[in-house]
Structures are given as C-alpha cells and as structure tokens.
Amino acid sequence: MVNRQRMILVCQGTGCISGGAEQLLSSLKREVAKLNLGESIEVKRTGCHGFCQRGPLVVTEPEGFFYSKVKPDDITEIARSQLPGGKPVERLFYRDPITDMPIPYYRDIPFYSRQQRTVLRNCGNIDPEDIEDCLAVDGYQGLRKALHEMTPEQIIREVKQSGLRGLGGAGFPAGRKWEACRRAPGDEKYVICNADEGDPGAFQDRSIMEGDPHSVLEGMITAGYAIGAKQGFIYVRAEYPLAVKRLRVAISQARNKGFLGRNILGSGFDFDIEIFQGAGAFVCGESTALVLSIEGKRGMPKPLPRPRTAEVGLWGKPTLLNNVKTFCNIPLIIIHGSEWFAAKGTERSKGTAVFSLTGKVVNNGLIEVPMGITLREIIYDIGGGIPGGKAFKAVQTGGPSGGCVPASLLDMPVDFDSLTAAGSMMGSGGMVVMDEDTCMVDIARYFLNFTRRESCGQCVPCRVGTKQMFDILDDITQGQGRLEDIDLLLELGEAVARSSLCALGQTAPNPVLTTIRYFRHEYEAHIHEKKCPAGICQALSSPQGLN
Amino acid sequence: MEKIALTIDGLNIVADKGMTVLETALRNGIYIPHLCYHPDLKPSGVCRLCLVEVGDEQLVTSCRMKVEQGMVIKTKSPEVDKVRRAIVELLIADHHTDCRNCPSSGQCELQRIMASLHISVKRMRPLKWAREELPRDTSNPFFDYDPNKCVLCGICVQTCEVVQGTSSLYFVGRGYGTKVAFFANKSRCESCRQCVARCPVGALIPKTVR
Ligand SMILES: Cc1cc2nc3c(=O)[nH]c(=O)nc-3n(C[C@H](O)[C@H](O)[C@H](O)COP(=O)(O)O)c2cc1C
Ligand code: SF4
C-alpha cells in the first residue's frame, strides 16, 4: 500500500451501491488517473457509513469533508478539489434539515456527532476487501494479544467482567455462555456466528459484514481459542450476496496472513471458518433451528427443557452461538480491557447498541449509541426529529416482535431491561419511528402478519394463536371489530406468549399487547365508533370525514 | 432403580429416576391433558397442553421434564388453566365440529380433553372459526387424511419414521398452512396402519370405514 496523504473514500455499502456508487468509484478512479493524480491521491472503496438515506456518500481525507447524494457529474469536481489549493465542493455538503446551513465536516454532522461508533468504528473508514487497510488500523491486534499473552481462561474472565450481553436478541451474558461452552466436555466444539438477520428492514449485521468483515472473523477466532474449538461457521442469509463476497475475500486474506488455518500466529492453535448460506426463513435465526439448518435438516426450534446449545449444539457437540455484533466487540474488549468496555452503558447493559433507525424520522440510517441513551436523544438529536413538522407517536424497537413505545416514555433509557419493562425488547436492533399519521391497530396487524407467516407451525399457540389474533386485528381494521375483541386479543396474546415453544411465538404478541396498553383508545375508536383516528384504515371513516 | 420424591398437586409421589413428570402423573392417576405425547415416542413438546407449573409460576412441558428430587408440581393452577384452556379453544376453533359423523367420536383425545376441562363449543371464547374446508387426501390406498381434523401432533409422522423405519408421512408447508402429506411413492407404506391406530383424533381414518 502506497502511503498517500490524500484520500477520497467512496462508500460501497449495499445502500450506496443501489444509488450508483459502483459507477462513481470507477469513474473517480479514471478521473484521478486522467488528472495524473494517482501518485498523490488514493481512491478508496469503503463499507457502509450508516447514513444510507443521503447516499451515495463520498468523504475526503485528511480534511473530513462529507459529500452526500453524489452523482457521476460531480466526480471531476471532487477529484480537482483534492489538487493543491483545491476548493471543497460546497454544493455537495450535507445541509442541516432545519436550518438548511451546510455542514462541511463529517464530525460536525449531528447524525454522527451524537453517536459512539465503536463496533462500527471501521465501517466507512477502511477498504473491507483489503486486509492491509484493516491491519493499518487495529485489525487482529486483539487476536495477537489473546494468543500470545492470554490463556483461554483469562479471555473468558475478561469477557465476563466486561458485562457484554449478546446483541442478537435475548441479551444473554456472553461470558457466561463462553464459560459454559469451555467447560462442556468434549474435544470437538464449534463457534457459530449468527448472521441470519431476518427482521424486515434491519441491516446492522449486513453493514458490519460488508464494511468490516475482519472484526467478525477476529472475534470468532478469539472465541474459538477461548472455548477450544477448531472450526467456525458464519450463518449468513442467502439474500446478502455482497456480505458473503466480502466475507469470502476476508477469509482468504486472513488465511494468507496466518490468522486462520494451522498454527495461527505461531501459537499452535488451529482454526478455520466456513460460510453457510441460510435458506432465508426468519425462524432459522433461532439458535436450535439454526443448528438444525446447518446440519441439513428442517429448521425447527427445539422445545425446552433441553440442553443448552453451548453444551449440545451442532452435531451434538458444544457450540458457541453469538451474533455478529457480539463477536465484533471481542477484539476491542481484548485490546482495551473489560474495564474500558464496562465504563460505557448502564449498570446492567454495558457497551453500545447498534440500531437501524427507520420510519418517520428525518435521518434514517445505521447508528451506534451507548446503552442508556434516551429514546428522545436517538430520535431527535441523531434522527433529527419527525419530518414535516408532524408529531411523534411511537417507536417500535426490536424487530417484528418488539413492542411500540409511546411518547410518554421518550425519556426512558434504551437498554435491555428498560425496553423489556416497557413491553418491547432490544431484539437485534430494529427501530421504527411512527408519526401521528400512523394507525396503531394497523401497525399491530402489519407486524402480526409477518410473525404469523414466519411461524414454523409446529406448536399450537403460535401456529393457531397468531392466526386468530391476525384475523381479529384484520376485522377491526375492516370495521368488523366486536366489543369483546380487545379482551380477546389480550387473553390470546398472554396465552401465546406464555405457552409458545420458542421465542418467536413468545414475543409475537408484543406489538398487539403494547398497542393496546398504550393506545387502547385507537382500538376503541375502530370498534365502537367505526373510526380510524389516523385515517389509515380505508374501510373506516377518518376523523376529518375525508373517506 | 433410584427413587425420586416429589409432590404433584399436593400429593407426595415417589417416581423412578429418569421418568418424566407427565409419565409420573399419569401412572399415579393424575390426568394431564396431552395430544402429542405417546409412550413409545420421543416427546416432541409441540401441543403445549401438558404445561404444568414448576416451583414459582414457571410453565414447563411436563412431557419433557424429568422428575427431580423435591420438585413441586402443580398440574392445575389458575395460571395453567388459563393458558391450557386457551390452547384447547384455539384447537377447537380450527377443527371440524361435526363430531357426530366422525368415526373417532368417543375415542377422541380432543373430546376427552374438552370434557376434562369442561369446555363446550357453545361457551367458548368468540374465536374466528376456520373459514374454508380443506380437501381430504385420499391418495393412500389404506387410509385417508382429513386436514380439517388434524391437530398436527406429529405422532403419525414419528411413528412411521421410528416404529416402522419407513417414512411415508411427512409435514408439508409452514405456519398455519402446515399439513401432513404422503410420499408419492406408495410402495414405501407398509400398510401397518400404526399411524392410524395412534391418531389421537379423527384425522387418519381407514378406508374401510367409509
Ligand atoms: C425467531 C428468532 C429469530 C432470531 N433471529 C436472530 C438473528 O437473525 N440473528 C441473531 O443474532 N439472533 C437471532 N435470534 C436470537 C438467537 O436465538 C440467539 O439468541 C442469538 O443468536 C445468540 O447470540 P447473542 O447471545 O450474541 O445474542 C433469533 C431468535 C428467534 C427466536
Ligand atoms: S413458537 Fe412458533 S416458531 Fe416457535 S416453535 Fe412454536 S410454531 Fe414454531
């Protein structure tokens, strides 16, 4: 790698690519060559910056100018701006959505300045297909330290003390899982990275794999050393071709550098990683279904009581299953120590959380925030508030089976336990903002339609219960609601949550239960007055009498 | 054989180590409703009817829970009743109601469960009844399959697989659309009719009956 001072970084995440960023990158390279600047300016491909809504994104270094919505016609100007004495391309600066003032620098944009990007630290800054770029930052430093200076027990102690909780949904303490897996008898063990990410609209894990695949690998290799495994699998959704491609490139480069394979970094430890492409069913993200799916069987969750996957997992062997983001935190915990990590977040939820912020919010995108930040800070400071001067109504967190949190809870801290107490959950990090024009009955129906279709169908409460609840909600939105329907939904919701076999059914009623808890009057308006207060349900009259 | 002492519904019971809570209860004359349990098969835990309260309010499927020393089990508590009743009502709302013309009437587990919980169709929650009648599968030479009566307990599928070592029956579809189907290659069916004999409801019916 030539150490060129000046850089033009072109985002090549899935979002920016769909906006034409691949063509931008090649034209920019051509332009730089044409201007004979190849020696002094490096044009670099990066992963996702998170602000996909503003894409395609281009950043120039060392100044840190941030250009948004860049088009092929802008390329020459951007290239020339990097010439000695060149001027930044002001018309491409991001503008504050409220004041309309241009904000030239990446670091000053509120969307970024209020975030704490640690897991996402490399996303958008390094070339994900060039291991040298990753090594130039802190790539594989954690693994080096782990293999050369620490015993597996020390690593596990460090992970335990950090307080890191699994970021794939349930928030189970990572260190405890690692310890259980290390202690489980047997020489053959496996590490699996859960990159199924089946939640509609979520793209956190995808962006990380596309933008910083080596961090995932490094976390997994360290885990393999800690629990005593020689083989790892990454279970990726088949719909993520770019993530798969970048992971493949990363794995082969890591093998060439001796981070994977036999005798890693001369430590005597052997480990390799294979990619497994999932068939796409949402339920295959559930731990036992995922394991069956890799074994080539039908991905159906296994009921409790049963041994934990950490003890009896893939092919009956002890298996450590963690989410992409959980693994990405590991190198940082190893490098900086558990105290550094535990200093961030709240008493019981340490570190940061990554969310896909979407819906009725000015700034949509991928964000990373310290645990314990309030919903208000996320939605108003980072998200820039609700577009069009509309009022905030609710935010749904945790994917399709999360709950809807109302405005009265905007100052609630965002962490595992507070979200659960509010009837929602952290999930794997979906966050959908809704404004006053949203009908909460319709929203509950929408999410239940997803979960009922994704139910694997083996257990009665989830298979039949979600269908019944959906039918009732559908009737309410069609003006066919009955007086007893609200109580019926509450009773069924409780029964499905308490008796379903796996977490899909156990959490599926959340959107219904929370919308009844916080927005009962909307249900009543639909049923008693045959009105949809938000004016969404076509079969009902809207308050203004427009329909 | 090592003995385990536990209480079920306040009764002191001694069980053999390795037994499940459901087996222990049934053996001691305590009926716990169940549809997918069969003594010769692995407990799949999918019907969720045998949920019981273990210790403080945790609901666990008794078919998969092994007995432990000092365990306190409640097979009937307000909590258990509420959930179990809802599951049965969900099943009924999804089931054919023409018991009178069903050859299994009188030997049907679903009827037995309804009776034990005093559930009658008339006094059930106002659920939505299954709208469409699904066609019967008559492709097997020895018996027919009626999806409108099937509770998807999986006993037939497991029986064919484990007891007979064949696999002529399998699940198709997902979620609410799940059904049992026959493999097209009929020669695989040994016509042992074990699956029919074990069907807890009237979903698998020998051809001769009709
Ligand atoms: C229906 C269902 C879908 C799930 N999907 C995912 C997923 O896409 N990614 C994920 O990491 N965890 C998913 N989980 C959670 C996993 O079962 C498991 O808890 C997690 O992968 C463990 O990793 P962690 O401890 O690092 O969070 C899902 C769970 C359920 C019940
Ligand atoms: S809760 Fe739903 S997804 Fe989970 S096992 Fe039961 S039917 Fe399948």
XYZ file of C-alpha atoms in Angstrom, chain A residues 20 55 82 89 137 161 205 238 300 310 327 369 372 387 404 508:
16
model
C -24.978 4.060 -8.259
C -26.056 8.205 -0.276
C -8.037 17.359 -3.915
C -17.331 21.175 -3.414
C -5.913 0.424 11.995
C -16.079 -8.896 33.549
C -25.293 -7.077 10.712
C -28.717 -16.016 1.320
C -37.477 -26.077 13.599
C -23.395 -24.338 24.456
C -18.245 -11.021 18.084
C -25.130 4.667 20.660
C -28.693 4.005 28.384
C -40.258 15.138 9.181
C -44.474 0.048 20.398
C -45.089 -12.320 18.632
